[in-house]
Every structure is written in C-alpha cells, then in structure tokens.
Amino acid sequence: MNEQVLQPKIKQLREVLGNIQQNYSPAAFANSFGAEDMVLTDIIARYYPEIGIFTLDTGRLPQETYDLMQKVKERYSVPIHTYFPDFSSVENYVTQYGPNGFYESVDLRKRCCYIRKVEPLKRALAGKRAWITGMRREQSTTREELKLSVFDDVHGIHKFNPLCDWSEKDVWNYIKQHNVPYNVLHDRFYPSIGCAPCTRAITPGEDVRSGRWWWENPDSKECGLHTRNKI
Ligand code: SF4
C-alpha cells in the first residue's frame, strides 16, 4: 500500500526535478537537512547533478545538524555550498542585543533571522533562475496554500516546492526505503529543526511547526525565507 502511494509521487518528483534541471538552469536546492530536504538531497545527488545544492549555516545550528551535514558529505559525492552570515552584522547584533536577543520581541527575532538566513539566502540565489525547497502543505498554517511552483517576486526567480503534496508518512517511507541519513533529533520529537535556541521538541498531536519559535503566535512563525509569496 505504501509502495503504491509512494511510487507515483517519486515519479512525479523526478519529472519536476528533470524539468528544472533541463529548463531552469542554473537552479539551486536550499537544503536545511530536515527530513524532507534529505529526500531531495538523495534524489538530486544521485540523478540531477546539474542542480546545485546549498545550505545556510546560521552559526546557531544544533550539533546533531552539523553531524548530519558531515554524514551527507561522506555519503554523497556532491558539493554543498555553505553560506555564512555577514560577520559584521552578527557582531553588531550580538553587541547590541546580546547572543539571545531574539527572545525579546518578534522584531528582534526577525532581525536575527534576516542577518543569519535571509541576507545569506539572497547571496545564494543571486544569478540563479530557480530555487527548490522541501516545504510541504501539511507543515503549518502558514503553508496551507503552498503551490508546486510560483514566481518568487522577492528574488526574481522561479520557486519550486516539489514535495508540496507529500505527507509526513511519504517522507519517512522514502527515507526508510532508501536508507537515507537523517537528523537524529527527529527521533526525539523534533519534526521541524532550525537553530538550536529557537527549536524544541513537541508532544504528539501538536502542529509539526509548533516547536519552532514556540513563544510566538503561529501566524508569525516563518523566518523570512518564505513569507512574501505565502508558499
Ligand atoms: Fe536567529 Fe533563532 Fe532565527 Fe536562528 S531561528 S536566525 S537563532 S532568531
């Protein structure tokens, strides 16, 4: 039964990625090493070498994510371009607001996300024609209207969400069937993993994104990478 559900989804995913490689070059996959991104890493690294892979290292990631990054480097023979935040912006922020200033207000949280994620993303996408994410509709209230593709007017390029209609079960079935490495935090009730100080475990039944910025209202819970297009 699982196989019957998954195979058509894998086939469709490969068609989308093949189309992106052929018609939207240069394209890049934004990899944050979550479970969904590991599905895409596995398929892109094995079959679509012309699609570049990059990650944003905020400097505040959990050790378990760095361990996974190392594992991915050893298992797949594709480079993962790593972008760091501008060091002087981080220095100024931490000097002014402290290393954990993001807990004080949504504004300070968003400023930190801007420095550590949004600005590096702009650099990562410069010169690209398309970018690919592992977002799924089911993940949160902010992602209910997620489409397979949309023109991202913020970055002026096409944006593809080829796992938009995958369920959490599909993702984990793929990972298990293909023996794909994943973040061990997922086994400790962290369905969505970001920076260490802004991510915590959830209890069964809670929204999968509820462990991210848990002190904020659900409607504000995006980091600025995906908000403008509501996708
Ligand atoms: Fe800063 Fe937290 Fe955003 Fe990471 S998730 S960039 S630590 S506010």
PDB file of C-alpha atoms and ligand atoms in Angstrom:
ATOM      1  CA  MET A   1       0.000   0.000   0.000  1.00  0.00           C
ATOM      2  CA  ASN A   2       2.782   2.407   0.981  1.00  0.00           C
ATOM      3  CA  GLU A   3       4.612   1.450  -2.197  1.00  0.00           C
ATOM      4  CA  GLN A   4       1.514   2.177  -4.308  1.00  0.00           C
ATOM      5  CA  VAL A   5       1.229   5.641  -2.821  1.00  0.00           C
ATOM      6  CA  LEU A   6       4.920   6.472  -2.903  1.00  0.00           C
ATOM      7  CA  GLN A   7       5.964   5.309  -6.375  1.00  0.00           C
ATOM      8  CA  PRO A   8       3.746   7.748  -8.321  1.00  0.00           C
ATOM      9  CA  LYS A   9       4.927  10.562  -6.051  1.00  0.00           C
ATOM     10  CA  ILE A  10       8.584   9.685  -6.655  1.00  0.00           C
ATOM     11  CA  LYS A  11       7.897   9.524 -10.386  1.00  0.00           C
ATOM     12  CA  GLN A  12       6.249  12.935 -10.346  1.00  0.00           C
ATOM     13  CA  LEU A  13       9.073  14.349  -8.208  1.00  0.00           C
ATOM     14  CA  ARG A  14      11.654  13.110 -10.701  1.00  0.00           C
ATOM     15  CA  GLU A  15       9.711  14.645 -13.591  1.00  0.00           C
ATOM     16  CA  VAL A  16       9.658  18.008 -11.830  1.00  0.00           C
ATOM     17  CA  LEU A  17      13.378  17.874 -10.990  1.00  0.00           C
ATOM     18  CA  GLY A  18      14.226  16.751 -14.528  1.00  0.00           C
ATOM     19  CA  ASN A  19      12.266  19.678 -15.918  1.00  0.00           C
ATOM     20  CA  ILE A  20      14.028  22.095 -13.569  1.00  0.00           C
ATOM     21  CA  GLN A  21      17.468  20.754 -14.484  1.00  0.00           C
ATOM     22  CA  GLN A  22      16.703  20.982 -18.187  1.00  0.00           C
ATOM     23  CA  ASN A  23      14.802  24.243 -18.400  1.00  0.00           C
ATOM     24  CA  TYR A  24      15.706  26.389 -15.389  1.00  0.00           C
ATOM     25  CA  SER A  25      19.474  26.140 -15.187  1.00  0.00           C
ATOM     26  CA  PRO A  26      21.181  27.380 -13.098  1.00  0.00           C
ATOM     27  CA  ALA A  27      18.896  26.077 -10.369  1.00  0.00           C
ATOM     28  CA  ALA A  28      19.676  25.532  -6.694  1.00  0.00           C
ATOM     29  CA  PHE A  29      18.180  23.442  -3.915  1.00  0.00           C
ATOM     30  CA  ALA A  30      18.076  25.150  -0.486  1.00  0.00           C
ATOM     31  CA  ASN A  31      18.984  22.360   1.902  1.00  0.00           C
ATOM     32  CA  SER A  32      18.377  22.734   5.626  1.00  0.00           C
ATOM     33  CA  PHE A  33      18.839  18.993   6.281  1.00  0.00           C
ATOM     34  CA  GLY A  34      15.317  18.373   7.608  1.00  0.00           C
ATOM     35  CA  ALA A  35      13.624  15.070   6.709  1.00  0.00           C
ATOM     36  CA  GLU A  36      12.043  16.496   3.539  1.00  0.00           C
ATOM     37  CA  ASP A  37      15.338  18.002   2.464  1.00  0.00           C
ATOM     38  CA  MET A  38      17.041  14.644   2.896  1.00  0.00           C
ATOM     39  CA  VAL A  39      14.595  13.122   0.372  1.00  0.00           C
ATOM     40  CA  LEU A  40      15.531  15.853  -2.096  1.00  0.00           C
ATOM     41  CA  THR A  41      19.245  15.553  -1.272  1.00  0.00           C
ATOM     42  CA  ASP A  42      19.156  11.839  -2.017  1.00  0.00           C
ATOM     43  CA  ILE A  43      17.378  12.209  -5.355  1.00  0.00           C
ATOM     44  CA  ILE A  44      19.201  15.323  -6.554  1.00  0.00           C
ATOM     45  CA  ALA A  45      22.653  13.972  -5.603  1.00  0.00           C
ATOM     46  CA  ARG A  46      22.002  10.685  -7.392  1.00  0.00           C
ATOM     47  CA  TYR A  47      20.174  11.837 -10.514  1.00  0.00           C
ATOM     48  CA  TYR A  48      20.359  15.596 -11.092  1.00  0.00           C
ATOM     49  CA  PRO A  49      23.987  16.689 -10.788  1.00  0.00           C
ATOM     50  CA  GLU A  50      23.400  19.991 -12.556  1.00  0.00           C
ATOM     51  CA  ILE A  51      21.114  21.210  -9.780  1.00  0.00           C
ATOM     52  CA  GLY A  52      23.331  22.932  -7.224  1.00  0.00           C
ATOM     53  CA  ILE A  53      22.811  22.316  -3.503  1.00  0.00           C
ATOM     54  CA  PHE A  54      23.416  24.959  -0.876  1.00  0.00           C
ATOM     55  CA  THR A  55      22.795  25.419   2.828  1.00  0.00           C
ATOM     56  CA  LEU A  56      22.640  28.393   5.176  1.00  0.00           C
ATOM     57  CA  ASP A  57      24.780  27.873   8.241  1.00  0.00           C
ATOM     58  CA  THR A  58      23.401  30.379  10.727  1.00  0.00           C
ATOM     59  CA  GLY A  59      26.129  29.607  13.264  1.00  0.00           C
ATOM     60  CA  ARG A  60      23.435  28.555  15.768  1.00  0.00           C
ATOM     61  CA  LEU A  61      22.507  25.111  14.431  1.00  0.00           C
ATOM     62  CA  PRO A  62      22.258  22.090  16.746  1.00  0.00           C
ATOM     63  CA  GLN A  63      25.284  19.777  16.892  1.00  0.00           C
ATOM     64  CA  GLU A  64      23.048  16.998  15.502  1.00  0.00           C
ATOM     65  CA  THR A  65      22.536  19.020  12.303  1.00  0.00           C
ATOM     66  CA  TYR A  66      26.278  19.506  11.887  1.00  0.00           C
ATOM     67  CA  ASP A  67      26.744  15.760  12.429  1.00  0.00           C
ATOM     68  CA  LEU A  68      24.238  15.096   9.643  1.00  0.00           C
ATOM     69  CA  MET A  69      25.946  17.606   7.333  1.00  0.00           C
ATOM     70  CA  GLN A  70      29.188  15.704   7.838  1.00  0.00           C
ATOM     71  CA  LYS A  71      27.466  12.386   7.134  1.00  0.00           C
ATOM     72  CA  VAL A  72      25.925  13.756   3.931  1.00  0.00           C
ATOM     73  CA  LYS A  73      29.334  14.967   2.801  1.00  0.00           C
ATOM     74  CA  GLU A  74      30.741  11.474   3.300  1.00  0.00           C
ATOM     75  CA  ARG A  75      27.858   9.640   1.645  1.00  0.00           C
ATOM     76  CA  TYR A  76      27.093  11.773  -1.406  1.00  0.00           C
ATOM     77  CA  SER A  77      29.789  12.975  -3.732  1.00  0.00           C
ATOM     78  CA  VAL A  78      28.233  16.368  -4.420  1.00  0.00           C
ATOM     79  CA  PRO A  79      29.429  19.679  -3.027  1.00  0.00           C
ATOM     80  CA  ILE A  80      27.064  21.515  -0.699  1.00  0.00           C
ATOM     81  CA  HIS A  81      27.836  25.197  -0.898  1.00  0.00           C
ATOM     82  CA  THR A  82      27.644  26.635   2.610  1.00  0.00           C
ATOM     83  CA  TYR A  83      26.731  30.283   3.161  1.00  0.00           C
ATOM     84  CA  PHE A  84      27.500  32.026   6.443  1.00  0.00           C
ATOM     85  CA  PRO A  85      26.009  35.303   7.690  1.00  0.00           C
ATOM     86  CA  ASP A  86      27.897  38.541   7.237  1.00  0.00           C
ATOM     87  CA  PHE A  87      30.182  38.572  10.274  1.00  0.00           C
ATOM     88  CA  SER A  88      29.987  42.314  10.956  1.00  0.00           C
ATOM     89  CA  SER A  89      26.150  42.194  11.010  1.00  0.00           C
ATOM     90  CA  VAL A  90      26.278  39.336  13.543  1.00  0.00           C
ATOM     91  CA  GLU A  91      28.850  41.205  15.628  1.00  0.00           C
ATOM     92  CA  ASN A  92      26.692  44.348  15.692  1.00  0.00           C
ATOM     93  CA  TYR A  93      23.511  42.445  16.561  1.00  0.00           C
ATOM     94  CA  VAL A  94      25.083  40.436  19.373  1.00  0.00           C
ATOM     95  CA  THR A  95      26.878  43.503  20.740  1.00  0.00           C
ATOM     96  CA  GLN A  96      23.633  45.499  20.797  1.00  0.00           C
ATOM     97  CA  TYR A  97      21.052  42.888  21.818  1.00  0.00           C
ATOM     98  CA  GLY A  98      23.072  40.008  23.279  1.00  0.00           C
ATOM     99  CA  PRO A  99      23.507  36.461  21.942  1.00  0.00           C
ATOM    100  CA  ASN A 100      19.853  35.604  22.710  1.00  0.00           C
ATOM    101  CA  GLY A 101      18.234  38.959  21.907  1.00  0.00           C
ATOM    102  CA  PHE A 102      15.766  37.194  19.596  1.00  0.00           C
ATOM    103  CA  TYR A 103      13.671  36.064  22.581  1.00  0.00           C
ATOM    104  CA  GLU A 104      12.792  39.673  23.455  1.00  0.00           C
ATOM    105  CA  SER A 105      10.406  40.502  20.587  1.00  0.00           C
ATOM    106  CA  VAL A 106       9.178  39.302  17.192  1.00  0.00           C
ATOM    107  CA  ASP A 107      11.022  42.245  15.673  1.00  0.00           C
ATOM    108  CA  LEU A 108      14.375  41.237  17.210  1.00  0.00           C
ATOM    109  CA  ARG A 109      13.729  37.610  16.256  1.00  0.00           C
ATOM    110  CA  LYS A 110      13.062  38.609  12.662  1.00  0.00           C
ATOM    111  CA  ARG A 111      16.149  40.817  12.609  1.00  0.00           C
ATOM    112  CA  CYS A 112      18.269  37.882  13.717  1.00  0.00           C
ATOM    113  CA  CYS A 113      16.665  35.658  11.053  1.00  0.00           C
ATOM    114  CA  TYR A 114      17.307  38.364   8.487  1.00  0.00           C
ATOM    115  CA  ILE A 115      21.010  38.549   9.316  1.00  0.00           C
ATOM    116  CA  ARG A 116      21.587  34.826   9.695  1.00  0.00           C
ATOM    117  CA  LYS A 117      19.251  33.491   6.987  1.00  0.00           C
ATOM    118  CA  VAL A 118      17.578  35.990   4.659  1.00  0.00           C
ATOM    119  CA  GLU A 119      20.632  38.003   3.618  1.00  0.00           C
ATOM    120  CA  PRO A 120      22.756  34.865   3.022  1.00  0.00           C
ATOM    121  CA  LEU A 121      19.845  33.411   1.012  1.00  0.00           C
ATOM    122  CA  LYS A 122      19.908  36.451  -1.273  1.00  0.00           C
ATOM    123  CA  ARG A 123      23.588  35.779  -1.960  1.00  0.00           C
ATOM    124  CA  ALA A 124      22.911  32.086  -2.528  1.00  0.00           C
ATOM    125  CA  LEU A 125      20.175  32.816  -5.077  1.00  0.00           C
ATOM    126  CA  ALA A 126      21.983  35.581  -6.954  1.00  0.00           C
ATOM    127  CA  GLY A 127      22.353  34.611 -10.607  1.00  0.00           C
ATOM    128  CA  LYS A 128      20.035  31.576 -10.321  1.00  0.00           C
ATOM    129  CA  ARG A 129      16.921  31.010 -12.437  1.00  0.00           C
ATOM    130  CA  ALA A 130      15.111  28.768  -9.963  1.00  0.00           C
ATOM    131  CA  TRP A 131      15.278  27.510  -6.412  1.00  0.00           C
ATOM    132  CA  ILE A 132      13.881  24.384  -4.863  1.00  0.00           C
ATOM    133  CA  THR A 133      12.591  23.853  -1.333  1.00  0.00           C
ATOM    134  CA  GLY A 134      11.370  20.860   0.668  1.00  0.00           C
ATOM    135  CA  MET A 135       8.276  22.613   2.027  1.00  0.00           C
ATOM    136  CA  ARG A 136       5.011  20.691   2.383  1.00  0.00           C
ATOM    137  CA  ARG A 137       1.434  21.976   2.678  1.00  0.00           C
ATOM    138  CA  GLU A 138       0.748  19.952   5.793  1.00  0.00           C
ATOM    139  CA  GLN A 139       3.543  21.556   7.780  1.00  0.00           C
ATOM    140  CA  SER A 140       1.761  24.590   9.213  1.00  0.00           C
ATOM    141  CA  THR A 141      -0.998  27.156   8.889  1.00  0.00           C
ATOM    142  CA  THR A 142       1.427  29.438   7.035  1.00  0.00           C
ATOM    143  CA  ARG A 143       1.917  26.778   4.327  1.00  0.00           C
ATOM    144  CA  GLU A 144      -1.660  25.666   3.587  1.00  0.00           C
ATOM    145  CA  GLU A 145      -1.736  27.377   0.184  1.00  0.00           C
ATOM    146  CA  LEU A 146       1.651  26.113  -0.924  1.00  0.00           C
ATOM    147  CA  LYS A 147       1.876  25.529  -4.682  1.00  0.00           C
ATOM    148  CA  LEU A 148       4.182  23.285  -6.695  1.00  0.00           C
ATOM    149  CA  SER A 149       5.688  26.299  -8.400  1.00  0.00           C
ATOM    150  CA  VAL A 150       5.369  30.034  -8.263  1.00  0.00           C
ATOM    151  CA  PHE A 151       7.314  33.026  -9.461  1.00  0.00           C
ATOM    152  CA  ASP A 152       9.173  34.343  -6.416  1.00  0.00           C
ATOM    153  CA  ASP A 153       8.957  38.084  -6.930  1.00  0.00           C
ATOM    154  CA  VAL A 154      11.181  38.796  -3.927  1.00  0.00           C
ATOM    155  CA  HIS A 155      14.183  37.118  -5.515  1.00  0.00           C
ATOM    156  CA  GLY A 156      13.005  37.447  -9.126  1.00  0.00           C
ATOM    157  CA  ILE A 157      13.283  33.708  -9.873  1.00  0.00           C
ATOM    158  CA  HIS A 158      11.078  30.643 -10.071  1.00  0.00           C
ATOM    159  CA  LYS A 159      10.486  28.735  -6.874  1.00  0.00           C
ATOM    160  CA  PHE A 160       9.589  25.040  -6.822  1.00  0.00           C
ATOM    161  CA  ASN A 161       8.165  23.062  -3.899  1.00  0.00           C
ATOM    162  CA  PRO A 162       8.148  19.558  -5.391  1.00  0.00           C
ATOM    163  CA  LEU A 163       7.168  17.874  -2.112  1.00  0.00           C
ATOM    164  CA  CYS A 164       4.195  20.181  -1.553  1.00  0.00           C
ATOM    165  CA  ASP A 165       1.662  17.337  -1.624  1.00  0.00           C
ATOM    166  CA  TRP A 166       3.776  14.727   0.166  1.00  0.00           C
ATOM    167  CA  SER A 167       2.574  13.613   3.586  1.00  0.00           C
ATOM    168  CA  GLU A 168       4.878  13.185   6.555  1.00  0.00           C
ATOM    169  CA  LYS A 169       4.412   9.443   6.114  1.00  0.00           C
ATOM    170  CA  ASP A 170       5.536   9.606   2.468  1.00  0.00           C
ATOM    171  CA  VAL A 171       8.707  11.395   3.541  1.00  0.00           C
ATOM    172  CA  TRP A 172       9.561   8.815   6.191  1.00  0.00           C
ATOM    173  CA  ASN A 173       8.673   5.890   3.938  1.00  0.00           C
ATOM    174  CA  TYR A 174      11.123   7.230   1.371  1.00  0.00           C
ATOM    175  CA  ILE A 175      13.848   7.744   3.972  1.00  0.00           C
ATOM    176  CA  LYS A 176      13.474   4.230   5.365  1.00  0.00           C
ATOM    177  CA  GLN A 177      13.165   2.511   1.973  1.00  0.00           C
ATOM    178  CA  HIS A 178      16.278   4.216   0.608  1.00  0.00           C
ATOM    179  CA  ASN A 179      18.274   4.159   3.832  1.00  0.00           C
ATOM    180  CA  VAL A 180      18.716   7.928   3.683  1.00  0.00           C
ATOM    181  CA  PRO A 181      20.581   9.518   6.616  1.00  0.00           C
ATOM    182  CA  TYR A 182      18.510  11.890   8.741  1.00  0.00           C
ATOM    183  CA  ASN A 183      18.825  14.173  11.740  1.00  0.00           C
ATOM    184  CA  VAL A 184      18.691  12.117  14.961  1.00  0.00           C
ATOM    185  CA  LEU A 185      16.668  14.918  16.562  1.00  0.00           C
ATOM    186  CA  HIS A 186      13.675  13.651  14.554  1.00  0.00           C
ATOM    187  CA  ASP A 187      13.731  10.563  16.787  1.00  0.00           C
ATOM    188  CA  ARG A 188      13.473  12.840  19.811  1.00  0.00           C
ATOM    189  CA  PHE A 189      10.188  14.538  18.773  1.00  0.00           C
ATOM    190  CA  TYR A 190      11.685  17.369  16.744  1.00  0.00           C
ATOM    191  CA  PRO A 191       9.726  17.217  13.454  1.00  0.00           C
ATOM    192  CA  SER A 192      10.958  20.636  12.293  1.00  0.00           C
ATOM    193  CA  ILE A 193      14.539  21.635  13.067  1.00  0.00           C
ATOM    194  CA  GLY A 194      16.069  25.071  12.794  1.00  0.00           C
ATOM    195  CA  CYS A 195      18.519  26.926  15.015  1.00  0.00           C
ATOM    196  CA  ALA A 196      19.150  25.301  18.403  1.00  0.00           C
ATOM    197  CA  PRO A 197      17.875  28.174  20.598  1.00  0.00           C
ATOM    198  CA  CYS A 198      14.667  28.524  18.540  1.00  0.00           C
ATOM    199  CA  THR A 199      13.655  24.866  18.215  1.00  0.00           C
ATOM    200  CA  ARG A 200      12.284  22.478  20.797  1.00  0.00           C
ATOM    201  CA  ALA A 201      10.637  19.063  20.933  1.00  0.00           C
ATOM    202  CA  ILE A 202       6.847  18.803  20.595  1.00  0.00           C
ATOM    203  CA  THR A 203       4.289  16.461  22.118  1.00  0.00           C
ATOM    204  CA  PRO A 204       2.268  14.009  19.969  1.00  0.00           C
ATOM    205  CA  GLY A 205      -0.669  15.725  18.248  1.00  0.00           C
ATOM    206  CA  GLU A 206       0.891  19.186  18.189  1.00  0.00           C
ATOM    207  CA  ASP A 207       1.376  21.005  14.874  1.00  0.00           C
ATOM    208  CA  VAL A 208       4.732  19.949  13.359  1.00  0.00           C
ATOM    209  CA  ARG A 209       5.974  23.545  13.343  1.00  0.00           C
ATOM    210  CA  SER A 210       4.906  24.221  16.930  1.00  0.00           C
ATOM    211  CA  GLY A 211       8.429  23.542  18.189  1.00  0.00           C
ATOM    212  CA  ARG A 212       9.764  26.484  16.172  1.00  0.00           C
ATOM    213  CA  TRP A 213       9.693  29.936  17.866  1.00  0.00           C
ATOM    214  CA  TRP A 214       7.206  28.398  20.300  1.00  0.00           C
ATOM    215  CA  TRP A 215       6.821  31.661  22.212  1.00  0.00           C
ATOM    216  CA  GLU A 216       5.265  33.422  19.184  1.00  0.00           C
ATOM    217  CA  ASN A 217       1.804  33.450  17.584  1.00  0.00           C
ATOM    218  CA  PRO A 218       1.520  30.692  14.879  1.00  0.00           C
ATOM    219  CA  ASP A 219       0.872  33.288  12.147  1.00  0.00           C
ATOM    220  CA  SER A 220       4.265  34.955  12.588  1.00  0.00           C
ATOM    221  CA  LYS A 221       6.237  31.727  12.521  1.00  0.00           C
ATOM    222  CA  GLU A 222       8.318  31.995   9.396  1.00  0.00           C
ATOM    223  CA  CYS A 223      11.902  33.130   9.250  1.00  0.00           C
ATOM    224  CA  GLY A 224      11.530  35.499   6.308  1.00  0.00           C
ATOM    225  CA  LEU A 225      12.785  32.987   3.751  1.00  0.00           C
ATOM    226  CA  HIS A 226       9.294  32.081   2.571  1.00  0.00           C
ATOM    227  CA  THR A 227       6.747  34.646   3.800  1.00  0.00           C
ATOM    228  CA  ARG A 228       6.176  37.052   0.919  1.00  0.00           C
ATOM    229  CA  ASN A 229       4.633  34.582  -1.505  1.00  0.00           C
ATOM    230  CA  LYS A 230       2.703  32.704   1.180  1.00  0.00           C
ATOM    231  CA  ILE A 231       4.045  29.490  -0.227  1.00  0.00           C
TER     232      ILE A 231
HETATM  233 FE1  SF4 B   1      18.324  33.769  14.993  1.00  0.00          FE
HETATM  234 FE2  SF4 B   1      16.614  31.987  16.019  1.00  0.00          FE
HETATM  235 FE3  SF4 B   1      16.247  32.989  13.544  1.00  0.00          FE
HETATM  236 FE4  SF4 B   1      18.237  31.268  14.083  1.00  0.00          FE
HETATM  237  S1  SF4 B   1      16.000  30.869  14.144  1.00  0.00           S
HETATM  238  S2  SF4 B   1      18.380  33.075  12.847  1.00  0.00           S
HETATM  239  S3  SF4 B   1      18.858  31.955  16.158  1.00  0.00           S
HETATM  240  S4  SF4 B   1      16.136  34.090  15.526  1.00  0.00           S
END
